[in-house]
CSV table of C-alpha atoms and ligand atoms in Angstrom, one decimal:
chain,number,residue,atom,x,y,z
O,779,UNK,CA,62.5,146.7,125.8
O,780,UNK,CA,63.2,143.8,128.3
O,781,UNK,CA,64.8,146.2,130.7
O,782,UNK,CA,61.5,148.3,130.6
O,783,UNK,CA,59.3,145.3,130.7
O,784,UNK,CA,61.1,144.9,134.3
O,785,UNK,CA,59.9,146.8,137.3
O,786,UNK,CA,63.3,146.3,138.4
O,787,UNK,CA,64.9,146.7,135.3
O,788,UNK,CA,66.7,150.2,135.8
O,789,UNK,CA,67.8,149.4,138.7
O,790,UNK,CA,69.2,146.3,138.4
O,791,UNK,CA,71.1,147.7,135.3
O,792,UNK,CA,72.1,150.9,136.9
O,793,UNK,CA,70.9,152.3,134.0
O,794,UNK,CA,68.9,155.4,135.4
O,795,UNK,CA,71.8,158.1,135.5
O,796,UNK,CA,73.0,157.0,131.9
O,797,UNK,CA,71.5,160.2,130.2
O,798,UNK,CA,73.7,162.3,133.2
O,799,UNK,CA,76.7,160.1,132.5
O,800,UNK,CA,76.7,160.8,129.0
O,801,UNK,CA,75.7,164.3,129.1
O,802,UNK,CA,78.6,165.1,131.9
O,803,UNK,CA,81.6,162.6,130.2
O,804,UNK,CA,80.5,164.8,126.6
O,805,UNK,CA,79.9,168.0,128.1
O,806,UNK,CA,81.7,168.4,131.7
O,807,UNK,CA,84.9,169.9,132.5
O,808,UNK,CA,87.9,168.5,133.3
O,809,UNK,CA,87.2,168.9,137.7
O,810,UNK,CA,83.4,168.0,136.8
O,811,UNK,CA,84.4,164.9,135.2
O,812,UNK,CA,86.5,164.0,138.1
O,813,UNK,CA,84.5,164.8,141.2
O,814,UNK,CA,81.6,163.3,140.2
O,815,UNK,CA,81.5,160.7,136.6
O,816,UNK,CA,83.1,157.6,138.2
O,817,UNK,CA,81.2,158.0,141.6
O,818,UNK,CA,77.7,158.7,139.3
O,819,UNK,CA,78.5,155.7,137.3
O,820,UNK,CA,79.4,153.3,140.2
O,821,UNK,CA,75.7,154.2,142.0
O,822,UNK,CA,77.7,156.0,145.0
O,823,UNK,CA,75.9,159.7,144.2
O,824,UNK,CA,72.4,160.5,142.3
O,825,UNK,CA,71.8,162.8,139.8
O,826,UNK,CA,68.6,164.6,138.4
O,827,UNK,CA,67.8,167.3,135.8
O,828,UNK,CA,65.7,170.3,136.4
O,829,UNK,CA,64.4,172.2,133.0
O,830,UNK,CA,60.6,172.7,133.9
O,831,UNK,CA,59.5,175.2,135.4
O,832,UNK,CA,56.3,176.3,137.5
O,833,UNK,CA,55.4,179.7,136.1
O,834,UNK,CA,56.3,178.9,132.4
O,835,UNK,CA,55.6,176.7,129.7
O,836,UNK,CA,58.3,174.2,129.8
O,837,UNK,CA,57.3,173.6,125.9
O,838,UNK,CA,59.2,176.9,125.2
O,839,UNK,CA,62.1,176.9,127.7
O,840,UNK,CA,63.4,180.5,126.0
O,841,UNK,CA,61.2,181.9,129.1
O,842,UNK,CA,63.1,179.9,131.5
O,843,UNK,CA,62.6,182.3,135.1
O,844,UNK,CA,65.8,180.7,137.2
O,845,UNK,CA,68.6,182.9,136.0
O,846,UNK,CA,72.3,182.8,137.2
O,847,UNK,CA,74.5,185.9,138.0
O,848,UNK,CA,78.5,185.3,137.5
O,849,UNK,CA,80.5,186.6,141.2
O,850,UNK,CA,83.4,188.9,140.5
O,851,UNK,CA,85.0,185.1,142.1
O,852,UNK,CA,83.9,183.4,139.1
O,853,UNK,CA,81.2,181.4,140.8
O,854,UNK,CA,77.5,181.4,139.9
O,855,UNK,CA,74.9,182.6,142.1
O,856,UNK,CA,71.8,180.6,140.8
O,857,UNK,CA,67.7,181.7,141.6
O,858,UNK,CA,64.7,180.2,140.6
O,859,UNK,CA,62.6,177.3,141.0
O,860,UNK,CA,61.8,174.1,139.2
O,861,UNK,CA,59.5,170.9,138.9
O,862,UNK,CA,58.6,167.5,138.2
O,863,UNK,CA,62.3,167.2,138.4
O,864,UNK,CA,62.4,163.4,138.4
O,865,UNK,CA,63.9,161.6,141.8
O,866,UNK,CA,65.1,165.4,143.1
O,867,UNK,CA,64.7,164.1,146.9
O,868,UNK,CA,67.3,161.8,146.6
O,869,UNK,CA,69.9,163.5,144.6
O,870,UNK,CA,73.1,164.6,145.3
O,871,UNK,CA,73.3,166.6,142.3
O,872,UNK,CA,71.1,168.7,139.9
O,873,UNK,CA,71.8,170.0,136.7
O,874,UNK,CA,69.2,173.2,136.0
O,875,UNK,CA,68.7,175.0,133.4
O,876,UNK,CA,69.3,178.7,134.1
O,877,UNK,CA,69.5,182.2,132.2
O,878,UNK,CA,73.0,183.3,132.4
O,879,UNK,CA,72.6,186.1,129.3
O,880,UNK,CA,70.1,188.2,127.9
O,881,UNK,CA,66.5,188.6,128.7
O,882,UNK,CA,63.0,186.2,128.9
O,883,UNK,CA,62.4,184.9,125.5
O,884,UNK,CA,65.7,185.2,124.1
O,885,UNK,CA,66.5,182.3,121.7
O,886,UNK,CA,70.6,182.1,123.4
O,887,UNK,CA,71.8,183.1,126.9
O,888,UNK,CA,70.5,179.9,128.6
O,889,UNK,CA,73.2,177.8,130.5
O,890,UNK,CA,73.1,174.3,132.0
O,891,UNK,CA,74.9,174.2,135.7
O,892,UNK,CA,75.5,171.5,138.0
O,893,UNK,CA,74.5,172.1,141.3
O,894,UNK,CA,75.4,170.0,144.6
O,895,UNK,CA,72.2,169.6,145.9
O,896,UNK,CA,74.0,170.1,149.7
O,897,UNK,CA,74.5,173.6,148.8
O,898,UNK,CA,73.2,176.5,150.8
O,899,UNK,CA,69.9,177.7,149.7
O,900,UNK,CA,69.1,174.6,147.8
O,901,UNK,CA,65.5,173.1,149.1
O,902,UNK,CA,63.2,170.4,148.1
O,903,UNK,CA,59.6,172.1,148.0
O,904,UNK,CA,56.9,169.4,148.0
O,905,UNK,CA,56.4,165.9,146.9
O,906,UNK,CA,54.0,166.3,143.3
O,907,UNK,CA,53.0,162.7,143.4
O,908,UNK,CA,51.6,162.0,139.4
O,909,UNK,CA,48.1,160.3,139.4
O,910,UNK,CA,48.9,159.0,142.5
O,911,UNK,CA,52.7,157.9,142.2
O,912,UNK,CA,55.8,159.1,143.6
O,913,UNK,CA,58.7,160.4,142.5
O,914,UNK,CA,58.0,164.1,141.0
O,915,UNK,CA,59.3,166.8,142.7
O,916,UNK,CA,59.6,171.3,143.4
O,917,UNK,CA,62.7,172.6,144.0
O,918,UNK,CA,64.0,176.0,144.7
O,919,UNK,CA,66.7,177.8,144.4
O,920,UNK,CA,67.5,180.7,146.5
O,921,UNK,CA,71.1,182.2,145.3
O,922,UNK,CA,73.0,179.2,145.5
O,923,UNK,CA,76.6,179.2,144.6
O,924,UNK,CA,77.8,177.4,142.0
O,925,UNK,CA,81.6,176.8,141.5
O,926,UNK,CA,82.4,178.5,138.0
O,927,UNK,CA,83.6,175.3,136.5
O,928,UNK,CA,80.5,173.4,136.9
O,929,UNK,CA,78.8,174.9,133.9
O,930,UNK,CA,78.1,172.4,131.6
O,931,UNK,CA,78.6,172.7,127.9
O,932,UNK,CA,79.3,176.9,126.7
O,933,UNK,CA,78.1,179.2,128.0
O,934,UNK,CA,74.6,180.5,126.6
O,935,UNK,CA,74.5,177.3,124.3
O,936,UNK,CA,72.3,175.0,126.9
O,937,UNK,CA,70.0,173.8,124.5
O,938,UNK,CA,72.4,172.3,122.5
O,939,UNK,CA,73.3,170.2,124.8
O,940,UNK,CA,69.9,169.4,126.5
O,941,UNK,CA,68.8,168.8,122.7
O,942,UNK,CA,71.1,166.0,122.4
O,943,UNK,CA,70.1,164.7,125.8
O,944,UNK,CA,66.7,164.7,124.7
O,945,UNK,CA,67.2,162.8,121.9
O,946,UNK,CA,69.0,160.0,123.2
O,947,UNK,CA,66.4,160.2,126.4
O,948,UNK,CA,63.2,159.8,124.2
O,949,UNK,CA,64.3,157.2,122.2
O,950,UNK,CA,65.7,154.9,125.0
O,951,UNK,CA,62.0,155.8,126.9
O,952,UNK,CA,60.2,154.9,123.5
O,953,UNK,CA,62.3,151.3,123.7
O,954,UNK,CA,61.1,151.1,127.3
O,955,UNK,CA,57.4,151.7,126.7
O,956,UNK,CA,57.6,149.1,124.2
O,957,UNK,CA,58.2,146.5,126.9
O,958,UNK,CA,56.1,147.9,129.0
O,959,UNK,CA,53.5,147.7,126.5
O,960,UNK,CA,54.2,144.0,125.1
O,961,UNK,CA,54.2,143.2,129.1
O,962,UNK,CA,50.7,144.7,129.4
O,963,UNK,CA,49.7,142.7,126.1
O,964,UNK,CA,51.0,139.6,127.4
O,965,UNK,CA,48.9,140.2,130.7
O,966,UNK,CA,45.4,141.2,128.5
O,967,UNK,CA,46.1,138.0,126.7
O,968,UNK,CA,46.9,135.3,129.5
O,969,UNK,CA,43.9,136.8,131.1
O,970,UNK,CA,41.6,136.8,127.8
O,971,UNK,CA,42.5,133.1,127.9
O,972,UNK,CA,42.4,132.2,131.9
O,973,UNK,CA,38.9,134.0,133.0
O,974,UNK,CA,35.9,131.7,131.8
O,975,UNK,CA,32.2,132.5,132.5
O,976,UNK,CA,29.3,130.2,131.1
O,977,UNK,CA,29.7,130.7,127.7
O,978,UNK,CA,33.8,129.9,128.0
O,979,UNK,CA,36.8,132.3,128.1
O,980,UNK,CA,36.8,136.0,127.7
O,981,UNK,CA,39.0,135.5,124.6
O,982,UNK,CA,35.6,133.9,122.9
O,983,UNK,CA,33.9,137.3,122.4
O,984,UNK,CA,34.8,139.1,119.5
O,985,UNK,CA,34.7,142.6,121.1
O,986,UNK,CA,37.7,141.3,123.3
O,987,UNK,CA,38.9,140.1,119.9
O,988,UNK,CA,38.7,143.5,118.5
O,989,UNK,CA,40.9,144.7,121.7
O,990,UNK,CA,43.7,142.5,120.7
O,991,UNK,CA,43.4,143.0,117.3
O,992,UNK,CA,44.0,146.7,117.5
O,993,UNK,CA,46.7,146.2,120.6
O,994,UNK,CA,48.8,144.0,118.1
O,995,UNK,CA,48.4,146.5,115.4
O,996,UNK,CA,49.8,148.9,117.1
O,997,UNK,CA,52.8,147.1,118.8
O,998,UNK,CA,54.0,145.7,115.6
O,999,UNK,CA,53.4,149.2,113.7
O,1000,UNK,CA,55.2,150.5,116.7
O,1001,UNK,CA,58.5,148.7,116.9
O,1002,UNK,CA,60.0,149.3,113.6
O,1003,UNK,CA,59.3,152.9,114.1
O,1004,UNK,CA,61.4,152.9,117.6
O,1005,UNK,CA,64.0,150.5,116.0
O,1006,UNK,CA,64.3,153.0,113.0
O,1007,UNK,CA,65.3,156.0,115.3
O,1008,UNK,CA,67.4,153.6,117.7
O,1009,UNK,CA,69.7,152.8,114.3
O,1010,UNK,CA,69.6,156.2,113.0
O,1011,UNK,CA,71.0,157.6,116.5
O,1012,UNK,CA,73.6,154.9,117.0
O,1013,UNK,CA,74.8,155.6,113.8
O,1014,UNK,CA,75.5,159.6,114.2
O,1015,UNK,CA,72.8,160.2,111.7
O,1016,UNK,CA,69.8,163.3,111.9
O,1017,UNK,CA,67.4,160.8,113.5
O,1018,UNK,CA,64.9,164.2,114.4
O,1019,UNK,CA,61.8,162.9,112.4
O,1020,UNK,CA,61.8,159.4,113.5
O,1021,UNK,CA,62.9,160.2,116.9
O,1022,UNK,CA,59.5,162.4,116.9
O,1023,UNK,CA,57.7,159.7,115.3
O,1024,UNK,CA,58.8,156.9,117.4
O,1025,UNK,CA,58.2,159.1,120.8
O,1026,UNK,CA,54.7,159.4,119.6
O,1027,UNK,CA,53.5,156.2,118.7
O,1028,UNK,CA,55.4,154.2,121.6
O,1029,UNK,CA,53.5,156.9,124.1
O,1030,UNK,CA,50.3,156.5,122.4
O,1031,UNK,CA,50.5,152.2,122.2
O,1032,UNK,CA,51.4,151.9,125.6
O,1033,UNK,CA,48.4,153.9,126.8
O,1034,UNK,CA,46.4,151.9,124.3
O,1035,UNK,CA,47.7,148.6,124.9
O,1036,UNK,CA,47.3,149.2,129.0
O,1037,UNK,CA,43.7,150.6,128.7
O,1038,UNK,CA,42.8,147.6,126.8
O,1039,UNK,CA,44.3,145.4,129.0
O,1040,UNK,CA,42.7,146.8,132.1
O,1041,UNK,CA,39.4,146.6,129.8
O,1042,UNK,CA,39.8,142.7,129.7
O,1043,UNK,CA,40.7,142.5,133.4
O,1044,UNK,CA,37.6,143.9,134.4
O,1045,UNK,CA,38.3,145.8,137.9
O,1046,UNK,CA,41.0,143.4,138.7
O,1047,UNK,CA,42.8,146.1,136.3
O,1048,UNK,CA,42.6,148.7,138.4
O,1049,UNK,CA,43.4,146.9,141.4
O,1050,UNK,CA,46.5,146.0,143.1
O,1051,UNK,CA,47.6,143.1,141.9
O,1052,UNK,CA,48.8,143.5,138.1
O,1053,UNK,CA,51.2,146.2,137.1
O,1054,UNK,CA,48.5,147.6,134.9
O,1055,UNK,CA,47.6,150.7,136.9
O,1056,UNK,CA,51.5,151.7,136.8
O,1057,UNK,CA,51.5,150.9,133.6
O,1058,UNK,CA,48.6,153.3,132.5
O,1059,UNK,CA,50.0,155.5,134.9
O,1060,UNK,CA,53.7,155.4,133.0
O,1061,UNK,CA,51.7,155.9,129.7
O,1062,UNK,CA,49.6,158.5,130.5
O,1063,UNK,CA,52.7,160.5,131.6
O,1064,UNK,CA,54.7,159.8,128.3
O,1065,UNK,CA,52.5,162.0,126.4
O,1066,UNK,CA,53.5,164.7,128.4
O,1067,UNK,CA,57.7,164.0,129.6
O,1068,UNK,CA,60.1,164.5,127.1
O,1069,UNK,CA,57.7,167.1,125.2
O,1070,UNK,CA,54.2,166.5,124.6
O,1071,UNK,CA,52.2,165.1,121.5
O,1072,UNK,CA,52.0,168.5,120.4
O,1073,UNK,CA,55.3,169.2,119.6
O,1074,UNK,CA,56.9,166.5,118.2
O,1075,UNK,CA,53.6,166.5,115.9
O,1076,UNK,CA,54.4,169.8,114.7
O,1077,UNK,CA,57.7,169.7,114.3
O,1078,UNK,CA,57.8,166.3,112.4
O,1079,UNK,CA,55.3,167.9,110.1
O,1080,UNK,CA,57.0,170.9,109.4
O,1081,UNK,CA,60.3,169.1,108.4
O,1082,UNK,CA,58.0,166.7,106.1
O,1083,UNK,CA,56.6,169.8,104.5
O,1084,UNK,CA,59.4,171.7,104.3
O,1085,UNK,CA,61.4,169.3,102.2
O,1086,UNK,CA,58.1,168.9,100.1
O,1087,UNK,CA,58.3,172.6,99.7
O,1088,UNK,CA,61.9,172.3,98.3
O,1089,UNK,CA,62.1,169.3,95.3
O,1090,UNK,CA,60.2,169.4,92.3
O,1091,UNK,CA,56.5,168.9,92.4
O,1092,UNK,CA,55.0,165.4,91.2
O,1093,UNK,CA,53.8,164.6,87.9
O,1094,UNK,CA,49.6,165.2,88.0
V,732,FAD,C1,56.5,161.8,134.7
V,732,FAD,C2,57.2,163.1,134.3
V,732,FAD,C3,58.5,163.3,134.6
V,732,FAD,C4,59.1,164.5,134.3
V,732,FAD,N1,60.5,164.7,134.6
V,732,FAD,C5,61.1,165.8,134.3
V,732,FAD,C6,62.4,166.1,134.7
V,732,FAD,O1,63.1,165.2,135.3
V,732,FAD,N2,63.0,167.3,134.5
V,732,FAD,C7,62.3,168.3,133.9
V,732,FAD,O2,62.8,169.4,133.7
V,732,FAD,N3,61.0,168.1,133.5
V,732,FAD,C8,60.4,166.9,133.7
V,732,FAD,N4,59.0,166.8,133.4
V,732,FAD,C9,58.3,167.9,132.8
V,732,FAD,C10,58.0,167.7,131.3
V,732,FAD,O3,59.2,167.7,130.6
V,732,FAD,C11,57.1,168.8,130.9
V,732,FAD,O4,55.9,168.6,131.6
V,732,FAD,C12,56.8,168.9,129.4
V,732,FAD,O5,58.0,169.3,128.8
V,732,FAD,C13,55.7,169.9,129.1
V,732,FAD,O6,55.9,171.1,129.8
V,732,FAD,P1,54.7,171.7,130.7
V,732,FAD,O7,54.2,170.7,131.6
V,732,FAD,O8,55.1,173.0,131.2
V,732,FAD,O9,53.5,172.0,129.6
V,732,FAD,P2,53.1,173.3,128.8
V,732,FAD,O10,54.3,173.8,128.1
V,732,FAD,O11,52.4,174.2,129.7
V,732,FAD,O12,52.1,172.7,127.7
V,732,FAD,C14,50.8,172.3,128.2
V,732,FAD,C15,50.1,171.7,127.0
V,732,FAD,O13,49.9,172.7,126.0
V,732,FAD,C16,49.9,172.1,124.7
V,732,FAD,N5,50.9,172.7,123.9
V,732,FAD,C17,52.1,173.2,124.3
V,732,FAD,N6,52.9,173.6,123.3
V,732,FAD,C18,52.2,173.3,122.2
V,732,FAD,C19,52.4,173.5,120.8
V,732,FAD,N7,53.5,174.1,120.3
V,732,FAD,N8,51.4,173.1,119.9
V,732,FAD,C20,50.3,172.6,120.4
V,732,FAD,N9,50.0,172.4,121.7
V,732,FAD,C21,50.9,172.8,122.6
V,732,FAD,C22,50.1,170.6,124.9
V,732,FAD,O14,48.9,169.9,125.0
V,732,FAD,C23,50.8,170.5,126.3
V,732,FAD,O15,50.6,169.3,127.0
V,732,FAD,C24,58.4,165.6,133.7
V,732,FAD,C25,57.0,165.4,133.4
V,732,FAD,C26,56.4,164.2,133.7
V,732,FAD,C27,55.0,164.0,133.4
């Protein structure tokens, strides 16, 4: 929470390859591991990951385009294009997700496979800036080799891995957005309490009241939520409902909490002096990264009702 309260926070921690890290130190082989993990970890190379695609919904990656053909040599020869693959510009290497068996729609044959971005026929199509903000990019992909033992995880079993990814990346986000969100609270009520007219301070009218209210509301329904899924997952445990649940409501409180904030700053909000446009910006976006609303909605609610659908009904 305080590390994504901080614009700096990442950063400063080094904290932004630690989903890569993991994934490659789990998942990696043996030379993978040792070309690249210590270097990765000590901020010397980048890393970014590349699952979305342009032409397909990257809700249901089964229809993932890029596709990778083995060489007689063993290496990969790997086609396709991606985007909003997050800081692409500046990496040095890209894991993408790519169709190594089997045809579009096909629930196995997808492969993960790191890819040196310095490789032939690997190019950085356009900026996608998001509402305004950097950082978003299109790549392409146009038969680049891939040494053989650069796949990551087996063969065909991708989402597995990117699963698990996932799940650690949502709920360290959800954490995030809850700073983010108690730093946009904090803001809304130093400012509630600061801006005075003729008839006293902002935080005298009871429709600003009624902002705060609700912002606290959801904040403290919030937390325990994201805490739940942080102890589930640090203890090994199936964490996939609260996961869901926690990705969900931090999304939805931090673009709560920000709108209301901007509210109370009047146009100051939108202006450039207070973090709250990136803020609302950052919000906005969480509804959508990771896997939007939607999905986690529906597949929460399916495993709710499917273990309703298997013990014995309640007493009438
Ligand atoms: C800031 C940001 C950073 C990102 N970074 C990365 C990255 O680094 N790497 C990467 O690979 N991707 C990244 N993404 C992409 C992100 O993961 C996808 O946008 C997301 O998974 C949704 O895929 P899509 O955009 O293709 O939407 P689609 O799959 O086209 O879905 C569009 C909309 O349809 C609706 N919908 C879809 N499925 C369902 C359903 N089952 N039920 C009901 N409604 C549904 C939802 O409203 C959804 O928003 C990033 C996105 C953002 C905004």
């Amino acid at each position: 929470e305080a590390e994504g309260a901080s614009d700096h926070g990442p950063a400063a921690l080094g904290s932004a390859p630690l989903l890569d890290v993991r994934m490659l130190a789990r998942h990696g082989g043996p030379r993978v591991r040792e070309l690249y993990l210590e270097r990765l970890v000590a901020g010397e190379i980048r890393s970014c990951y590349a699952m979305t695609e342009p032409d397909v919904p990257g809700t249901d990656p089964f229809l993932t385009a890029t596709h990778a053909e083995q060489q007689p040599d063993g290496t990969w020869s790997v086609t396709g294009r991606k985007w909003f693959t997050s800081g692409a510009a500046n990496a040095d290497l890209v894991t993408v997700l790519a169709r190594t068996d089997g045809t579009a729609g096909d629930r196995d044959g997808l492969s993960l496979l790191l890819v040196p971005t310095a490789s032939p026929g690997f190019r950085v199509e356009r900026e996608l800036p998001l509402l305004g903000a950097g950082g978003q990019w299109e790549i392409e992909l146009d038969h680049v080799t891939v040494p053989g033992d650069h796949m990551i995880g087996e063969r065909g079993r991708a989402l597995a891995v990117a699963g698990e990814r996932l799940q650690l990346g949502r709920t360290l986000r959800a954490l995030r957005w809850l700073g983010q969100a108690q730093r946009a609270f904090d803001l809304m009520c130093e400012r509630a309490v600061a801006r005075t007219g003729s008839r006293g301070p902002l935080a005298g009218h009871q429709l600003v009241q009624q902002h705060v209210f609700d912002a606290l509301l959801a904040l403290r329904t919030t937390r325990p939520l994201v805490h739940e899924a942080v102890a589930l997952l640090g203890a090994g445990r199936d964490a996939h409902t609260e996961v869901g649940l926690a990705k969900v409501a931090a999304a939805r409180t931090l673009q709560q909490v920000t709108d209301s904030a901007i509210q109370i700053h009047g146009a100051a909000g939108l202006g450039p002096d207070t973090a709250l446009p990136a803020l609302f910006r950052t919000g906005r976006a969480a509804r959508i990264l990771d896997g939007p609303d939607e999905l986690h909605i529906t597949s929460v609610a399916r495993r709710v009702l499917r273990a309703y659908g298997e013990r014995p009904a309640t007493p009438r």
